[in-house]
Amino acid sequence: MASYPLREKMLPLAVESIVDQVDALYLCLNEWRDVPAEYRDHPKIHAFVPETDQKDVGKFFTTPEKDDIVFFVDDDLIYSDAFVGHMIRRLEEKGPDKVVFGTHASTYTEKSPTSHRQRDVVKVGQRLRQIQRVDQLATCGMVSLGKNVAPYEYMKDSQKFVDVRYARWLYENGVESWAIDRRRGFVSRIPAERDHETIFKTFTKRTPPAVLEEISVFASRANEAAE
């Protein structure tokens, strides 16, 4: 999980919803002065303030063991009690070596998209009756074996488009991306007290050409596999 000071009221709610479901929570606190005591003293939380703002790349700052089961989560979401258990079951059923699962998913309608709008999206809070092969997953609610987590060196210059860069790495390494089946409320958004900055608002809505080029590496490949 990665966070920044403007989310300090949301963060405890997100942490509380996930921390008891995992063995350890690695928390990148971008732009914090110090690690707050409630995170520093928690036995499961490994919180740190990076020397430079890592933004969403902070989720990849820590290198897991190859056989770890790794969850990517966000600081503005609530994870239901069923989240971790259900994600692990589906990962194991499908075979964890060459698949990852997530909640917010995109399948591009063109192989060389010119806009982020050229995709079908399964939103994070949406109900989904069965698992679905997709092109790209968001790191707001995702599970992977440690060996299928992209290295920090590969990800470090992908601030604000880590989902695209990670989807590219997965495709290039033969790892399939799947949207998880779930009921409504499996993951839900924390209501914001005021309009707050999101990567979608500040970056994705006007995706730069260089990022669209990266998307073209894997875009619409899930549709090909389904045919």
Coordinates of C-alpha atoms in Angstrom, one line a residue:
M1 CA 0.0 0.0 0.0
A2 CA 1.2 3.5 -0.8
S3 CA -0.3 6.7 0.7
Y4 CA 0.3 10.5 1.0
P5 CA -0.7 13.1 3.7
L6 CA -3.9 14.3 2.0
R7 CA -5.3 10.8 2.6
E8 CA -4.4 10.7 6.3
K9 CA -8.1 10.4 7.3
M10 CA -8.9 7.7 4.8
L11 CA -5.7 5.7 5.5
P12 CA -6.6 4.3 9.0
L13 CA -10.0 2.9 7.6
A14 CA -8.3 1.2 4.7
V15 CA -5.5 -0.2 6.9
E16 CA -8.0 -1.5 9.5
S17 CA -10.0 -3.3 6.8
I18 CA -7.0 -5.3 5.5
V19 CA -4.3 -5.6 8.2
D20 CA -6.0 -8.5 10.1
Q21 CA -6.4 -10.5 6.8
V22 CA -2.6 -10.5 6.0
D23 CA 0.6 -11.5 7.7
A24 CA 2.3 -8.2 7.1
L25 CA 1.4 -4.8 5.6
Y26 CA 4.1 -2.8 3.8
L27 CA 3.1 0.8 3.8
C28 CA 4.9 3.5 1.8
L29 CA 4.2 6.9 3.3
N30 CA 5.0 9.3 0.5
E31 CA 5.7 12.9 1.7
W32 CA 5.2 12.1 5.4
R33 CA 7.6 13.7 7.8
D34 CA 7.7 10.7 10.0
V35 CA 6.0 7.4 10.4
P36 CA 3.0 7.9 12.8
A37 CA 3.2 5.9 16.0
E38 CA 0.1 3.9 15.2
Y39 CA 1.9 2.4 12.2
R40 CA 5.4 2.4 13.7
D41 CA 4.3 0.4 16.7
H42 CA 2.0 -2.1 15.0
P43 CA 3.4 -5.6 14.9
K44 CA 2.1 -6.3 11.4
I45 CA 2.8 -3.0 9.7
H46 CA 6.2 -2.2 8.1
A47 CA 5.8 1.5 7.3
F48 CA 8.5 3.7 5.8
V49 CA 9.0 7.2 4.4
P50 CA 10.9 7.1 1.1
E51 CA 13.6 9.7 0.4
T52 CA 11.7 10.8 -2.7
D53 CA 8.0 10.7 -3.5
Q54 CA 7.4 7.3 -5.1
K55 CA 3.6 7.9 -5.6
D56 CA 2.0 4.6 -6.7
V57 CA 5.4 3.0 -7.5
G58 CA 5.8 2.8 -3.7
K59 CA 3.8 -0.4 -3.8
F60 CA 6.7 -2.0 -5.7
F61 CA 9.4 -0.6 -3.4
T62 CA 9.6 -3.7 -1.3
T63 CA 10.8 -7.0 -2.9
P64 CA 8.8 -10.1 -1.9
E65 CA 10.0 -13.7 -1.7
K66 CA 9.1 -15.7 -4.8
D67 CA 6.6 -17.9 -3.0
D68 CA 4.9 -15.0 -1.0
I69 CA 1.3 -14.3 -1.7
V70 CA 1.3 -10.5 -2.4
F71 CA -1.7 -8.2 -2.3
F72 CA -1.7 -4.7 -3.8
V73 CA -4.3 -2.5 -2.0
D74 CA -5.2 1.2 -1.9
D75 CA -5.5 3.8 0.8
D76 CA -9.0 4.9 -0.1
L77 CA -10.8 1.6 -0.2
I78 CA -12.4 -0.7 2.3
Y79 CA -11.8 -4.5 1.9
S80 CA -14.5 -6.9 3.1
D81 CA -13.6 -9.7 5.5
A82 CA -13.9 -12.1 2.5
F83 CA -11.4 -10.3 0.4
V84 CA -8.1 -12.1 1.1
G85 CA -9.6 -15.6 1.4
H86 CA -11.6 -15.4 -1.8
M87 CA -8.7 -14.0 -3.8
I88 CA -6.4 -16.7 -2.6
R89 CA -8.9 -19.5 -3.4
R90 CA -9.3 -18.3 -7.0
L91 CA -5.6 -17.9 -7.4
E92 CA -4.9 -21.4 -6.2
E93 CA -7.8 -22.9 -8.3
K94 CA -6.5 -21.3 -11.5
G95 CA -2.9 -22.1 -10.7
P96 CA -0.8 -19.3 -9.1
D97 CA 2.3 -19.7 -11.2
K98 CA 1.0 -18.0 -14.3
V99 CA -2.1 -15.9 -13.2
V100 CA -2.9 -12.9 -11.2
F101 CA -6.3 -11.7 -10.0
G102 CA -7.8 -8.3 -9.4
T103 CA -10.9 -6.2 -8.8
H104 CA -10.7 -3.2 -11.2
A105 CA -10.0 -4.5 -14.7
S106 CA -9.7 -3.2 -18.2
T107 CA -10.0 -5.0 -21.6
Y108 CA -9.0 -2.8 -24.6
T109 CA -11.2 -2.8 -27.7
E110 CA -8.4 -1.8 -30.0
K111 CA -4.8 -3.2 -30.3
S112 CA -3.4 0.3 -30.7
P113 CA -5.8 2.5 -28.6
T114 CA -5.6 6.3 -29.0
S115 CA -7.6 7.0 -25.8
H116 CA -8.2 5.4 -22.4
R117 CA -11.8 5.3 -23.3
Q118 CA -11.2 2.5 -25.8
R119 CA -11.7 -0.2 -23.2
D120 CA -14.3 -2.1 -21.3
V121 CA -14.0 -1.6 -17.6
V122 CA -15.0 -3.8 -14.6
K123 CA -15.1 -1.3 -11.8
V124 CA -13.8 -2.0 -8.3
G125 CA -17.2 -1.9 -6.6
Q126 CA -19.0 -3.7 -9.4
R127 CA -20.6 -7.2 -9.0
L128 CA -19.1 -9.8 -11.2
R129 CA -20.7 -13.3 -11.6
Q130 CA -17.7 -15.2 -12.9
I131 CA -14.0 -14.7 -13.3
Q132 CA -13.0 -12.9 -16.6
R133 CA -9.8 -12.8 -18.6
V134 CA -8.7 -9.1 -19.0
D135 CA -5.8 -7.1 -20.4
Q136 CA -5.0 -4.9 -17.3
L137 CA -5.7 -4.9 -13.6
A138 CA -5.4 -2.0 -11.2
T139 CA -3.2 -2.3 -8.2
C140 CA -6.1 -1.2 -5.9
G141 CA -7.1 -4.8 -5.2
M142 CA -4.9 -7.4 -6.7
V143 CA -3.2 -10.7 -5.7
S144 CA 0.0 -12.3 -7.1
L145 CA 2.7 -14.7 -6.2
G146 CA 5.8 -12.9 -5.3
K147 CA 7.7 -14.2 -8.3
N148 CA 5.0 -12.4 -10.5
V149 CA 5.5 -9.0 -8.9
A150 CA 7.4 -6.8 -11.3
P151 CA 10.8 -5.6 -10.1
Y152 CA 11.1 -2.1 -8.7
E153 CA 13.8 -1.3 -11.4
Y154 CA 11.3 -2.1 -14.1
M155 CA 8.5 -0.1 -12.4
K156 CA 10.4 2.9 -11.0
D157 CA 9.8 5.4 -13.8
S158 CA 6.1 4.5 -14.2
Q159 CA 4.6 6.9 -11.6
K160 CA 0.9 7.4 -12.1
F161 CA 0.7 4.6 -14.7
V162 CA 1.9 1.6 -12.7
D163 CA -1.2 -0.4 -13.8
V164 CA -0.2 -0.1 -17.4
R165 CA 3.5 -0.8 -16.8
Y166 CA 2.7 -3.8 -14.6
A167 CA 0.2 -5.2 -17.1
R168 CA 2.9 -4.9 -19.7
W169 CA 5.4 -6.8 -17.5
L170 CA 2.8 -9.5 -16.9
Y171 CA 2.1 -9.9 -20.6
E172 CA 5.7 -10.0 -21.5
N173 CA 6.3 -12.7 -18.9
G174 CA 3.4 -14.9 -19.9
V175 CA 1.2 -14.2 -16.8
E176 CA -2.5 -14.0 -17.4
S177 CA -4.7 -11.3 -15.7
W178 CA -8.1 -12.2 -14.5
A179 CA -10.9 -10.1 -12.9
I180 CA -12.2 -11.8 -9.7
D181 CA -15.9 -12.9 -9.3
R182 CA -17.5 -11.2 -6.3
R183 CA -20.6 -9.8 -4.7
R184 CA -21.3 -6.0 -4.4
G185 CA -19.4 -4.7 -1.3
F186 CA -16.4 -7.0 -1.8
V187 CA -14.4 -3.8 -2.1
S188 CA -15.9 -0.4 -1.5
R189 CA -14.8 3.2 -1.6
I190 CA -14.3 5.4 1.5
P191 CA -16.5 8.5 1.2
A192 CA -14.3 11.6 0.7
E193 CA -14.9 14.6 2.9
R194 CA -13.9 16.8 0.0
D195 CA -12.9 16.3 -3.6
H196 CA -9.4 14.7 -3.5
E197 CA -6.8 14.1 -6.1
T198 CA -6.8 10.7 -7.9
I199 CA -4.5 9.4 -10.6
F200 CA -7.5 8.9 -12.9
K201 CA -8.4 12.6 -12.6
T202 CA -4.9 14.0 -13.0
F203 CA -3.3 11.5 -15.4
T204 CA -5.4 8.7 -16.9
K205 CA -8.1 11.0 -18.4
R206 CA -5.5 12.5 -20.6
T207 CA -3.2 9.5 -21.1
P208 CA 0.1 10.6 -22.8
P209 CA 1.1 9.0 -26.2
A210 CA 4.1 7.2 -24.6
V211 CA 1.7 5.4 -22.2
L212 CA -0.7 4.6 -25.0
E213 CA 2.3 3.0 -26.8
E214 CA 2.9 0.8 -23.8
I215 CA -0.7 -0.2 -23.7
S216 CA -0.5 -1.3 -27.3
V217 CA 2.0 -4.0 -26.3
F218 CA -0.8 -6.0 -24.5
A219 CA -4.1 -4.3 -25.6
S220 CA -6.9 -6.6 -26.7
R221 CA -4.8 -9.7 -26.2
A222 CA -7.4 -11.1 -23.7
N223 CA -10.0 -11.0 -26.4
E224 CA -7.7 -12.9 -28.7
A225 CA -7.2 -15.6 -26.0
A226 CA -11.0 -16.0 -25.6
E227 CA -11.7 -16.5 -29.3

